[in-house]
Amino acid sequence: MLEFCHVNAGYGSTAVLNDISVCFHKGKITTIIGPNGCGKTTLLQCLNGSSKVTAGSIRLDEADFLAMPLKERARRLSLLPQVRTIIPALPVKTLVEHGRFPHLGFSRRKSERDIALVNDAMEFAHVSPYAAQYADTLSGGIRQRAFFAMTLAQDCEYIVLDEPTTYLDLKGQREFMEMIQQLKAQGRTVILVLHDLGQALKISDTLVIMENRRIAAAVTPEECLRQHIIEKVFDVQLKVFHDADGFYYFFH
Ligand code: ADP
């Protein structure tokens, strides 16, 4: 379990989050949703130091996460941030190999297992055909999948993805949701920020709903629908349709 306990966090002298407590359960898919600016990214960036935790603690399987050496953190939890302003001019395969850095010894020599995990991650994210292509020359969607493959190559039990579907077309989004289900089936813990509320409802075991830089609720999708939390927090109307394949949620 990944647990934020009474966390205050912000950037430099700007305080953003105050007294946040929330749990992300092991082996489950948890999606954080909330209007723009409510603090979702700041919360996740506590995990990689991009936002600074000024009070409280973060616990990973009972251990003090922020007290762990950086390499150990990166062996246990991989975080794919939302904003990547600098796209490295590297072949996709080299980019994905970066995911193995926390696992390499002093010599940085890659074992057969490292190589296999890189190839598996590229296959899984459907970027093997682009292995030799430079990341800065890829379309947004393929580039997003290449970064996803890098995150998977890190081979962590905890996988945290901030808006991973932004550049994906509809087919890419559907495939991505299937990949997330597969990661769960492998026993991994997945934490997402998603903007598509319908996808969030369909894929998540738990929804963490943020509003005004606070946790408004942490509930199952069913409970979220029953309490009309999304309608209240986002000020939207929900329409539900269903057919033999399942339920479809539209917000307007
Ligand atoms: P969300 O991900 O929910 O859109 P953010 O966590 O990005 O929200 O932002 C929450 C608040 O923190 C916003 O008011 C935003 O202006 C502020 N903020 C985000 N990044 C920075 C930063 N680097 N420096 C100062 N304030 C920031």
Tab-separated table of C-alpha atoms and ligand atoms in Angstrom:
chain	number	residue	atom	x	y	z
A	1	MET	CA	0.000	0.000	0.000
A	2	LEU	CA	1.140	3.528	-0.792
A	3	GLU	CA	-0.050	5.908	1.847
A	4	PHE	CA	0.088	9.698	2.105
A	5	CYS	CA	-0.192	10.676	5.779
A	6	HIS	CA	-1.010	14.316	6.585
A	7	VAL	CA	1.134	15.567	3.703
A	8	ASN	CA	1.763	19.254	3.062
A	9	ALA	CA	3.449	19.912	-0.280
A	10	GLY	CA	4.237	22.689	-2.723
A	11	TYR	CA	6.821	24.364	-4.888
A	12	GLY	CA	9.489	26.592	-3.320
A	13	SER	CA	7.641	28.961	-1.022
A	14	THR	CA	4.231	28.187	-2.649
A	15	ALA	CA	2.176	25.830	-0.505
A	16	VAL	CA	-0.298	23.820	-2.610
A	17	LEU	CA	-1.442	20.813	-0.589
A	18	ASN	CA	-2.297	20.891	3.080
A	19	ASP	CA	-2.881	17.865	5.341
A	20	ILE	CA	-3.564	15.311	2.599
A	21	SER	CA	-4.149	11.731	3.706
A	22	VAL	CA	-4.982	9.066	1.147
A	23	CYS	CA	-4.245	5.366	0.527
A	24	PHE	CA	-3.539	3.559	-2.734
A	25	HIS	CA	-4.199	-0.133	-2.259
A	26	LYS	CA	-1.845	-2.878	-3.371
A	27	GLY	CA	-2.763	-4.785	-6.506
A	28	LYS	CA	-5.541	-2.358	-7.400
A	29	ILE	CA	-6.135	0.365	-9.978
A	30	THR	CA	-6.737	3.741	-8.377
A	31	THR	CA	-7.526	6.782	-10.497
A	32	ILE	CA	-7.258	10.346	-9.268
A	33	ILE	CA	-9.780	12.682	-10.866
A	34	GLY	CA	-10.603	16.316	-10.241
A	35	PRO	CA	-10.956	19.663	-12.031
A	36	ASN	CA	-7.887	21.452	-13.410
A	37	GLY	CA	-5.655	22.950	-10.750
A	38	CYS	CA	-7.064	20.861	-7.884
A	39	GLY	CA	-3.646	19.423	-7.053
A	40	LYS	CA	-3.517	16.008	-8.742
A	41	THR	CA	-0.096	16.493	-10.331
A	42	THR	CA	1.325	18.127	-7.216
A	43	LEU	CA	0.225	15.075	-5.218
A	44	LEU	CA	1.935	12.628	-7.585
A	45	GLN	CA	5.053	14.763	-7.927
A	46	CYS	CA	5.660	14.341	-4.198
A	47	LEU	CA	6.860	10.897	-5.304
A	48	ASN	CA	9.709	12.168	-7.497
A	49	GLY	CA	10.623	15.331	-5.630
A	50	SER	CA	9.276	17.719	-8.294
A	51	SER	CA	6.947	18.999	-5.600
A	52	LYS	CA	8.352	19.236	-2.116
A	53	VAL	CA	6.823	17.527	0.904
A	54	THR	CA	7.100	19.973	3.812
A	55	ALA	CA	5.152	18.007	6.428
A	56	GLY	CA	3.696	14.548	6.917
A	57	SER	CA	4.986	11.310	5.427
A	58	ILE	CA	4.600	8.925	2.519
A	59	ARG	CA	4.697	5.235	3.357
A	60	LEU	CA	5.254	2.430	0.864
A	61	ASP	CA	4.421	-0.986	2.284
A	62	GLU	CA	4.913	0.497	5.763
A	63	ALA	CA	8.398	1.911	4.964
A	64	ASP	CA	9.207	5.639	4.895
A	65	PHE	CA	9.313	6.249	1.133
A	66	LEU	CA	10.961	9.662	1.233
A	67	ALA	CA	13.740	8.344	3.482
A	68	MET	CA	14.675	5.611	0.966
A	69	PRO	CA	17.704	6.102	-1.289
A	70	LEU	CA	16.552	7.351	-4.719
A	71	LYS	CA	17.634	4.156	-6.461
A	72	GLU	CA	15.598	2.004	-4.123
A	73	ARG	CA	12.556	4.235	-4.613
A	74	ALA	CA	12.970	3.819	-8.388
A	75	ARG	CA	13.199	0.041	-8.040
A	76	ARG	CA	9.884	-0.047	-6.195
A	77	LEU	CA	7.842	2.705	-7.803
A	78	SER	CA	7.939	4.100	-11.341
A	79	LEU	CA	6.351	7.466	-12.096
A	80	LEU	CA	5.630	8.742	-15.569
A	81	PRO	CA	5.088	12.489	-15.230
A	82	GLN	CA	2.627	14.372	-17.375
A	83	VAL	CA	4.847	17.120	-18.732
A	84	ARG	CA	7.937	16.177	-20.644
A	85	THR	CA	9.276	19.427	-22.019
A	86	ILE	CA	12.577	17.952	-23.160
A	87	ILE	CA	12.230	15.012	-25.520
A	88	PRO	CA	15.584	13.267	-25.699
A	89	ALA	CA	17.107	12.786	-29.162
A	90	LEU	CA	17.609	9.069	-28.516
A	91	PRO	CA	16.452	5.920	-30.271
A	92	VAL	CA	13.309	4.501	-28.627
A	93	LYS	CA	15.188	1.408	-27.483
A	94	THR	CA	17.816	3.510	-25.691
A	95	LEU	CA	15.054	5.561	-24.086
A	96	VAL	CA	13.318	2.407	-22.852
A	97	GLU	CA	16.668	1.065	-21.546
A	98	HIS	CA	16.779	4.091	-19.239
A	99	GLY	CA	14.056	2.329	-17.262
A	100	ARG	CA	16.647	-0.255	-16.201
A	101	PHE	CA	19.081	2.283	-14.666
A	102	PRO	CA	17.871	1.825	-11.074
A	103	HIS	CA	18.597	-1.905	-11.387
A	104	LEU	CA	22.072	-1.707	-12.921
A	105	GLY	CA	25.230	-2.027	-10.899
A	106	PHE	CA	28.211	0.317	-10.909
A	107	SER	CA	29.404	-0.908	-14.324
A	108	ARG	CA	25.982	-0.164	-15.844
A	109	ARG	CA	26.338	-3.440	-17.743
A	110	LYS	CA	22.953	-4.855	-18.783
A	111	SER	CA	22.213	-8.505	-17.996
A	112	GLU	CA	20.167	-10.804	-20.214
A	113	ARG	CA	17.262	-10.173	-17.872
A	114	ASP	CA	17.619	-6.393	-18.351
A	115	ILE	CA	17.618	-6.839	-22.122
A	116	ALA	CA	14.610	-9.180	-21.975
A	117	LEU	CA	12.653	-6.720	-19.791
A	118	VAL	CA	13.378	-3.875	-22.231
A	119	ASN	CA	12.193	-5.988	-25.172
A	120	ASP	CA	9.113	-7.148	-23.249
A	121	ALA	CA	8.222	-3.564	-22.293
A	122	MET	CA	8.533	-2.441	-25.926
A	123	GLU	CA	6.359	-5.339	-27.085
A	124	PHE	CA	3.800	-4.691	-24.371
A	125	ALA	CA	3.516	-0.989	-25.279
A	126	HIS	CA	3.548	-1.754	-29.026
A	127	VAL	CA	6.672	0.267	-29.786
A	128	SER	CA	8.997	-2.536	-30.956
A	129	PRO	CA	8.680	-1.406	-34.617
A	130	TYR	CA	10.014	2.019	-33.584
A	131	ALA	CA	13.031	0.689	-31.639
A	132	ALA	CA	15.574	2.447	-33.862
A	133	GLN	CA	13.585	5.635	-34.443
A	134	TYR	CA	14.567	8.774	-32.541
A	135	ALA	CA	12.077	9.708	-29.807
A	136	ASP	CA	12.074	13.379	-30.826
A	137	THR	CA	10.855	12.442	-34.326
A	138	LEU	CA	7.849	10.360	-33.203
A	139	SER	CA	4.191	11.347	-33.260
A	140	GLY	CA	2.758	12.334	-29.868
A	141	GLY	CA	0.919	9.028	-29.437
A	142	ILE	CA	3.889	6.775	-30.233
A	143	ARG	CA	6.151	8.927	-28.086
A	144	GLN	CA	3.712	8.547	-25.188
A	145	ARG	CA	3.818	4.775	-25.634
A	146	ALA	CA	7.646	4.869	-25.744
A	147	PHE	CA	7.733	6.684	-22.388
A	148	PHE	CA	5.186	4.181	-21.079
A	149	ALA	CA	7.514	1.352	-22.186
A	150	MET	CA	10.407	3.047	-20.343
A	151	THR	CA	8.259	3.174	-17.206
A	152	LEU	CA	7.366	-0.522	-17.592
A	153	ALA	CA	11.002	-1.513	-18.152
A	154	GLN	CA	11.636	-0.213	-14.636
A	155	ASP	CA	9.659	-3.343	-13.627
A	156	CYS	CA	8.191	-1.893	-10.440
A	157	GLU	CA	5.390	-3.192	-8.318
A	158	TYR	CA	3.937	0.332	-8.143
A	159	ILE	CA	3.276	2.139	-11.433
A	160	VAL	CA	2.114	5.757	-11.360
A	161	LEU	CA	1.016	7.463	-14.589
A	162	ASP	CA	-0.039	11.114	-14.822
A	163	GLU	CA	-2.455	11.582	-17.742
A	164	PRO	CA	-0.994	8.759	-19.818
A	165	THR	CA	-3.647	8.864	-22.562
A	166	THR	CA	-3.453	12.553	-23.563
A	167	TYR	CA	-1.931	11.989	-27.003
A	168	LEU	CA	-3.529	8.633	-27.776
A	169	ASP	CA	-6.269	8.238	-30.380
A	170	LEU	CA	-9.401	6.232	-29.515
A	171	LYS	CA	-7.888	2.880	-30.465
A	172	GLY	CA	-4.706	3.763	-28.583
A	173	GLN	CA	-6.782	4.658	-25.514
A	174	ARG	CA	-8.703	1.394	-25.661
A	175	GLU	CA	-5.451	-0.574	-25.997
A	176	PHE	CA	-3.972	1.409	-23.141
A	177	MET	CA	-6.897	0.527	-20.866
A	178	GLU	CA	-6.374	-3.151	-21.750
A	179	MET	CA	-2.679	-2.818	-20.882
A	180	ILE	CA	-3.589	-1.324	-17.499
A	181	GLN	CA	-5.887	-4.296	-16.814
A	182	GLN	CA	-3.045	-6.647	-17.735
A	183	LEU	CA	-0.693	-4.871	-15.332
A	184	LYS	CA	-3.269	-5.390	-12.595
A	185	ALA	CA	-3.590	-9.065	-13.587
A	186	GLN	CA	0.207	-9.322	-13.122
A	187	GLY	CA	-0.358	-8.169	-9.536
A	188	ARG	CA	0.931	-4.624	-9.962
A	189	THR	CA	-0.487	-1.577	-8.266
A	190	VAL	CA	-1.500	1.103	-10.752
A	191	ILE	CA	-2.171	4.739	-9.866
A	192	LEU	CA	-3.438	7.008	-12.625
A	193	VAL	CA	-4.547	10.541	-13.270
A	194	LEU	CA	-7.153	10.495	-16.031
A	195	HIS	CA	-9.245	13.254	-17.558
A	196	ASP	CA	-11.728	10.924	-19.209
A	197	LEU	CA	-14.220	10.355	-16.404
A	198	GLY	CA	-15.995	7.532	-18.265
A	199	GLN	CA	-12.710	5.632	-18.598
A	200	ALA	CA	-11.891	6.318	-14.952
A	201	LEU	CA	-15.251	4.871	-13.874
A	202	LYS	CA	-14.816	1.771	-16.012
A	203	ILE	CA	-11.237	0.862	-15.198
A	204	SER	CA	-10.748	1.792	-11.537
A	205	ASP	CA	-11.162	-0.179	-8.349
A	206	THR	CA	-11.062	3.085	-6.441
A	207	LEU	CA	-11.563	6.702	-7.485
A	208	VAL	CA	-9.789	9.407	-5.523
A	209	ILE	CA	-11.709	12.598	-6.214
A	210	MET	CA	-9.862	15.855	-5.555
A	211	GLU	CA	-11.486	19.266	-5.264
A	212	ASN	CA	-9.870	22.567	-4.280
A	213	ARG	CA	-6.579	20.889	-3.378
A	214	ARG	CA	-8.260	18.461	-1.001
A	215	ILE	CA	-9.398	14.839	-1.184
A	216	ALA	CA	-13.168	15.075	-1.606
A	217	ALA	CA	-13.696	11.296	-1.617
A	218	ALA	CA	-11.945	7.959	-2.078
A	219	VAL	CA	-14.639	5.491	-3.119
A	220	THR	CA	-15.497	2.698	-5.533
A	221	PRO	CA	-16.909	3.784	-8.916
A	222	GLU	CA	-20.299	2.383	-7.849
A	223	GLU	CA	-20.305	4.483	-4.700
A	224	CYS	CA	-19.127	7.523	-6.666
A	225	LEU	CA	-22.104	7.141	-9.011
A	226	ARG	CA	-24.534	6.460	-6.186
A	227	GLN	CA	-23.489	9.611	-4.321
A	228	HIS	CA	-23.384	11.725	-7.545
A	229	ILE	CA	-19.900	12.921	-6.531
A	230	ILE	CA	-18.654	13.597	-10.073
A	231	GLU	CA	-21.725	15.643	-10.941
A	232	LYS	CA	-21.207	17.781	-7.836
A	233	VAL	CA	-17.423	18.219	-8.076
A	234	PHE	CA	-17.253	18.850	-11.839
A	235	ASP	CA	-20.658	20.567	-12.095
A	236	VAL	CA	-21.753	18.242	-14.910
A	237	GLN	CA	-24.685	16.007	-15.801
A	238	LEU	CA	-24.223	12.264	-16.235
A	239	LYS	CA	-25.910	10.108	-18.848
A	240	VAL	CA	-25.509	6.332	-18.656
A	241	PHE	CA	-26.139	4.002	-21.586
A	242	HIS	CA	-25.739	0.265	-21.668
A	243	ASP	CA	-25.811	-2.604	-24.095
A	244	ALA	CA	-24.670	-6.239	-24.102
A	245	ASP	CA	-21.019	-5.102	-23.805
A	246	GLY	CA	-21.518	-3.054	-20.664
A	247	PHE	CA	-22.124	0.460	-19.428
A	248	TYR	CA	-21.090	3.756	-21.055
A	249	TYR	CA	-20.834	6.996	-19.109
A	250	PHE	CA	-21.162	10.412	-20.739
A	251	PHE	CA	-20.784	13.697	-18.922
A	252	HIS	CA	-22.008	17.005	-20.304
B	1	ADP	P1	-3.886	19.509	-11.433
B	1	ADP	O1	-2.864	18.472	-11.727
B	1	ADP	O2	-5.035	18.984	-10.628
B	1	ADP	O3	-4.348	20.258	-12.637
B	1	ADP	P2	-1.694	20.919	-10.178
B	1	ADP	O4	-1.182	20.038	-9.108
B	1	ADP	O5	-0.927	20.982	-11.471
B	1	ADP	O6	-3.230	20.594	-10.446
B	1	ADP	O7	-1.790	22.396	-9.620
B	1	ADP	C1	-2.323	22.685	-8.331
B	1	ADP	C2	-1.990	24.115	-7.976
B	1	ADP	O8	-0.565	24.217	-7.842
B	1	ADP	C3	-2.411	25.117	-9.052
B	1	ADP	O9	-2.961	26.239	-8.404
B	1	ADP	C4	-1.120	25.459	-9.742
B	1	ADP	O10	-1.139	26.806	-10.188
B	1	ADP	C5	-0.085	25.279	-8.631
B	1	ADP	N1	1.222	24.908	-9.207
B	1	ADP	C6	1.457	23.869	-10.046
B	1	ADP	N2	2.762	23.806	-10.397
B	1	ADP	C7	3.371	24.847	-9.768
B	1	ADP	C8	4.731	25.325	-9.693
B	1	ADP	N3	5.713	24.719	-10.354
B	1	ADP	N4	4.962	26.420	-8.923
B	1	ADP	C9	3.969	27.016	-8.223
B	1	ADP	N5	2.680	26.605	-8.244
B	1	ADP	C10	2.369	25.549	-8.994
